[in-house]
Coordinates of C-alpha atoms in Angstrom, one line a residue:
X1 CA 83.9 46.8 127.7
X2 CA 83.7 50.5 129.0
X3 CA 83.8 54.0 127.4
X4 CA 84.3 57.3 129.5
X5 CA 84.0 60.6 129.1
X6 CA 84.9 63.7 131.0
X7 CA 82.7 67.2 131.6
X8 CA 83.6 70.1 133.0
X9 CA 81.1 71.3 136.1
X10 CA 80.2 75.0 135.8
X11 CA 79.9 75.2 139.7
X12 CA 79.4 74.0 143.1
X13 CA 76.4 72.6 142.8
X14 CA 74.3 71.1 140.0
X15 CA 72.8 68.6 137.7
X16 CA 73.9 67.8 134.5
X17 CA 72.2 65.6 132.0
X18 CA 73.9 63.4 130.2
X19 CA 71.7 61.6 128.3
X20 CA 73.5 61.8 125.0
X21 CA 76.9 61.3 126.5
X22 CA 75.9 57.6 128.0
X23 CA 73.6 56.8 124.3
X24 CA 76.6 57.6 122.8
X25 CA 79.0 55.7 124.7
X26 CA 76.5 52.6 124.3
X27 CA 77.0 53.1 120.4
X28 CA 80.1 53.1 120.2
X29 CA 80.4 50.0 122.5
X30 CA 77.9 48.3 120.6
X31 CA 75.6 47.6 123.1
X32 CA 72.0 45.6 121.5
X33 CA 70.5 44.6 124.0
X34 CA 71.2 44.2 127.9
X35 CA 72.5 46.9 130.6
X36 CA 75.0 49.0 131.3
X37 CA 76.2 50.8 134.3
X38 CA 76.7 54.4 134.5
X39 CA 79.9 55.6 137.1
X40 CA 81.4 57.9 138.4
X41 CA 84.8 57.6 140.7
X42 CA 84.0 60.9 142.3
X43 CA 83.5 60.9 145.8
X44 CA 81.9 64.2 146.2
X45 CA 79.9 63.6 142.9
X46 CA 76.3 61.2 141.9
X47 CA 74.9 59.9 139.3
X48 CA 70.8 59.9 139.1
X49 CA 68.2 59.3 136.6
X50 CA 65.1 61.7 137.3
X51 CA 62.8 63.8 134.9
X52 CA 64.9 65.6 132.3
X53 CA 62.5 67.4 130.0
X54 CA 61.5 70.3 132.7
X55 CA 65.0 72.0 134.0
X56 CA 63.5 73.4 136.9
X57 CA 63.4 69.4 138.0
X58 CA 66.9 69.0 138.4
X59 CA 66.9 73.1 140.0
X60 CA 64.5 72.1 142.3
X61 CA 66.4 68.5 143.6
X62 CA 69.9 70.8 143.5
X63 CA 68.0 73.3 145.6
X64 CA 67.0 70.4 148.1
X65 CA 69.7 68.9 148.6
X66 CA 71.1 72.1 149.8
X67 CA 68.2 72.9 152.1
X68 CA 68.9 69.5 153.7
X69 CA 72.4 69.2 153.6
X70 CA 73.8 72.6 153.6
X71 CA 77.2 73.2 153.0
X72 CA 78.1 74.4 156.2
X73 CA 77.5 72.4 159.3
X74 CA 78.9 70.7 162.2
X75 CA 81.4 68.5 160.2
X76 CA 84.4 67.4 161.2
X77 CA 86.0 66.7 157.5
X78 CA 88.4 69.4 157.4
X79 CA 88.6 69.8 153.7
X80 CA 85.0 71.5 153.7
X81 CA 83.1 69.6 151.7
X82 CA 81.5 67.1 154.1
X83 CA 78.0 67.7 152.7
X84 CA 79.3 67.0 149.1
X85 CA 80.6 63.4 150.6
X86 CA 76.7 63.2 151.9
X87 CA 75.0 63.9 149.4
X88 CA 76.9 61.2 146.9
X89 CA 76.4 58.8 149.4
X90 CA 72.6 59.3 149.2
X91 CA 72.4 59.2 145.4
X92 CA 75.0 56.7 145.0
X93 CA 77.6 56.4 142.2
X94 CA 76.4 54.7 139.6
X95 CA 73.0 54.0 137.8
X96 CA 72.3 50.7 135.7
X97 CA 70.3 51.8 132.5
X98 CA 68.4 48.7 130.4
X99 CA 69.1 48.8 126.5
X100 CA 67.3 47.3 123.9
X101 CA 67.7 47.6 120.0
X102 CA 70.9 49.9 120.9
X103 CA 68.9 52.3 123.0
X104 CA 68.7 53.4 126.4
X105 CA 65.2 52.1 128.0
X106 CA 64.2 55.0 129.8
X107 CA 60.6 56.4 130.8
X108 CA 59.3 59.1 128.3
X109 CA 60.6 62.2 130.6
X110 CA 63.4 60.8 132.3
X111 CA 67.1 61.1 131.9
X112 CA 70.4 60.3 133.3
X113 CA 72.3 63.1 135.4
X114 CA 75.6 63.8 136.6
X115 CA 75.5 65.7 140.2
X116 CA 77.9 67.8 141.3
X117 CA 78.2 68.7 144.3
X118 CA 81.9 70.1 144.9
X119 CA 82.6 71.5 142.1
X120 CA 83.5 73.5 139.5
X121 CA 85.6 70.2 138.4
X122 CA 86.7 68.1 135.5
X123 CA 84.8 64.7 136.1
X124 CA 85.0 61.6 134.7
X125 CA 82.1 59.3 133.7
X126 CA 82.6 55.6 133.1
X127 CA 79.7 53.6 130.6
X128 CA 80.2 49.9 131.2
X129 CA 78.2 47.0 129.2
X130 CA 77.9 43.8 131.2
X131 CA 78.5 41.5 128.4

């Protein structure tokens, strides 16, 4: 069973939390108890799960990322968004999120993000229940 759902990203780079987006795709597939994994086909995109009750969190790993990986380089991708292709690669795709009584088992400040990083896109976001 999987649910998506698409977001607009404001700009080139940032996180989004999506949090509510994911609880409410596990609702309406009726998810108890078990996991589900959290995807995104986006090859210039990530999906993380880090602190989400202090914004300057997500600033702050945006803002590294860019220190580290900055956006121009000695690439040879033509297309010019080589670091974007990085940077998904080190965060990965997907996340798998535990759920239990119909709730997403997180840790009291964490939540789940969507990272852009060659944007401003429409993305999609895939919710999938392993049972």
């Amino acid at each position: 069973m999987i649910k998506s759902f698409s977001l607009r990203t404001p700009k080139r780079t940032c996180l989004i939390d999506i949090t509510g987006d994911v609880a409410d795709a596990v609702r309406d597939l009726g998810v108890a108890d078990g996991t589900v994994t959290v995807y995104t086909p986006h090859t210039t995109a990530a999906v993380t799960i880090n602190e989400s009750a202090d914004p300057d969190v997500a600033r702050d790993i945006d803002l590294t990322l860019r220190k580290l990986i900055p956006h121009a380089g000695d690439y040879r991708h033509t297309e010019g968004n080589s670091d974007a292709h990085i940077k998904s690669s080190l965060l990965g795709c997907s996340e798998t999120v535990l759920i239990s009584d119909g709730k997403l088992v997180l840790g009291t400040w964490q939540g789940v993000f969507f990272c852009e990083f060659d944007g401003p896109r429409m993305r999609k976001v895939f919710v999938a229940s392993s049972g």
